[in-house]
């Protein structure tokens, strides 16, 4: 019916370095925490902060240059904004992405993204794909 979807996984071609394994783990933790804490009546800014604190706490303050997510509907990027500028209050039924990432110049990057719908029990994941590290 014309609605969009959005999902990202990082796949490694060849064995990842120890640093890339660590980065993958940090991004996965940042996404998992945000998914667990997403709730009605919090702002996009508050949800973004959940992941950002984990990534910044791991020393990657300059390596997460985008918002945590965005609404998805007829357009691929809609409100609510899940970012440091996201003032809109999250409501039950909203569909949005949760997509933290770390990108290190001359090393590589990791993003793990799922699309969710906010319900009575928090974020219900709509996209289905493994989050285990995939090495080809």
mmCIF file of C-alpha atoms in Angstrom, residues 61-132:
data_model
loop_
_atom_site.group_PDB
_atom_site.id
_atom_site.type_symbol
_atom_site.label_atom_id
_atom_site.label_comp_id
_atom_site.label_asym_id
_atom_site.label_seq_id
_atom_site.Cartn_x
_atom_site.Cartn_y
_atom_site.Cartn_z
ATOM 1 C CA UNK A 61 32.041 10.817 20.544
ATOM 2 C CA UNK A 62 33.174 11.974 17.106
ATOM 3 C CA UNK A 63 32.152 8.795 15.317
ATOM 4 C CA UNK A 64 28.323 8.868 15.599
ATOM 5 C CA UNK A 65 27.354 11.729 13.319
ATOM 6 C CA UNK A 66 23.682 10.999 12.652
ATOM 7 C CA UNK A 67 20.534 10.713 14.728
ATOM 8 C CA UNK A 68 19.458 7.427 16.265
ATOM 9 C CA UNK A 69 16.470 7.148 13.962
ATOM 10 C CA UNK A 70 13.501 8.610 12.120
ATOM 11 C CA UNK A 71 9.878 7.941 11.457
ATOM 12 C CA UNK A 72 8.965 5.708 8.510
ATOM 13 C CA UNK A 73 5.690 5.762 6.594
ATOM 14 C CA UNK A 74 4.728 6.782 3.082
ATOM 15 C CA UNK A 75 8.094 8.582 3.010
ATOM 16 C CA UNK A 76 11.287 6.827 4.098
ATOM 17 C CA UNK A 77 12.217 9.722 6.413
ATOM 18 C CA UNK A 78 9.318 11.190 8.402
ATOM 19 C CA UNK A 79 8.688 12.476 11.896
ATOM 20 C CA UNK A 80 9.345 11.714 14.647
ATOM 21 C CA UNK A 81 13.030 12.595 14.674
ATOM 22 C CA UNK A 82 14.965 10.334 17.010
ATOM 23 C CA UNK A 83 17.974 12.611 17.359
ATOM 24 C CA UNK A 84 19.494 15.297 19.585
ATOM 25 C CA UNK A 85 16.975 17.666 17.952
ATOM 26 C CA UNK A 86 13.979 15.344 18.410
ATOM 27 C CA UNK A 87 11.548 17.322 20.574
ATOM 28 C CA UNK A 88 8.429 15.395 19.493
ATOM 29 C CA UNK A 89 6.894 13.124 22.140
ATOM 30 C CA UNK A 90 6.759 9.466 21.125
ATOM 31 C CA UNK A 91 3.264 7.999 21.017
ATOM 32 C CA UNK A 92 1.842 4.500 20.770
ATOM 33 C CA UNK A 93 1.491 3.446 17.134
ATOM 34 C CA UNK A 94 4.443 5.492 15.841
ATOM 35 C CA UNK A 95 6.755 3.621 13.471
ATOM 36 C CA UNK A 96 10.424 4.596 13.494
ATOM 37 C CA UNK A 97 13.949 3.265 13.130
ATOM 38 C CA UNK A 98 16.578 2.634 15.789
ATOM 39 C CA UNK A 99 19.955 2.735 14.026
ATOM 40 C CA UNK A 100 23.043 3.630 16.022
ATOM 41 C CA UNK A 101 26.375 3.573 14.236
ATOM 42 C CA UNK A 102 30.071 4.121 14.709
ATOM 43 C CA UNK A 103 32.241 5.157 11.769
ATOM 44 C CA UNK A 104 36.008 5.431 12.234
ATOM 45 C CA UNK A 105 37.971 7.114 9.444
ATOM 46 C CA UNK A 106 40.411 4.770 7.686
ATOM 47 C CA UNK A 107 39.137 1.836 9.778
ATOM 48 C CA UNK A 108 35.486 1.108 8.989
ATOM 49 C CA UNK A 109 31.958 1.505 10.231
ATOM 50 C CA UNK A 110 29.080 -0.411 11.789
ATOM 51 C CA UNK A 111 25.365 0.331 11.746
ATOM 52 C CA UNK A 112 22.606 -1.925 13.048
ATOM 53 C CA UNK A 113 19.105 -0.717 12.152
ATOM 54 C CA UNK A 114 15.641 -2.042 12.830
ATOM 55 C CA UNK A 115 12.221 -0.555 12.234
ATOM 56 C CA UNK A 116 9.868 -0.644 15.227
ATOM 57 C CA UNK A 117 6.321 0.227 16.181
ATOM 58 C CA UNK A 118 5.776 1.711 19.634
ATOM 59 C CA UNK A 119 3.203 -0.260 21.609
ATOM 60 C CA UNK A 120 2.027 -0.848 25.149
ATOM 61 C CA UNK A 121 5.144 -2.889 25.887
ATOM 62 C CA UNK A 122 7.637 -0.544 24.215
ATOM 63 C CA UNK A 123 9.294 -1.040 20.846
ATOM 64 C CA UNK A 124 8.019 -3.981 18.816
ATOM 65 C CA UNK A 125 10.589 -4.895 16.162
ATOM 66 C CA UNK A 126 9.079 -5.112 12.669
ATOM 67 C CA UNK A 127 12.232 -6.106 10.766
ATOM 68 C CA UNK A 128 13.675 -9.587 11.086
ATOM 69 C CA UNK A 129 17.326 -10.356 10.423
ATOM 70 C CA UNK A 130 20.099 -11.716 12.582
ATOM 71 C CA UNK A 131 22.147 -9.279 14.610
ATOM 72 C CA UNK A 132 24.936 -11.794 15.087
#
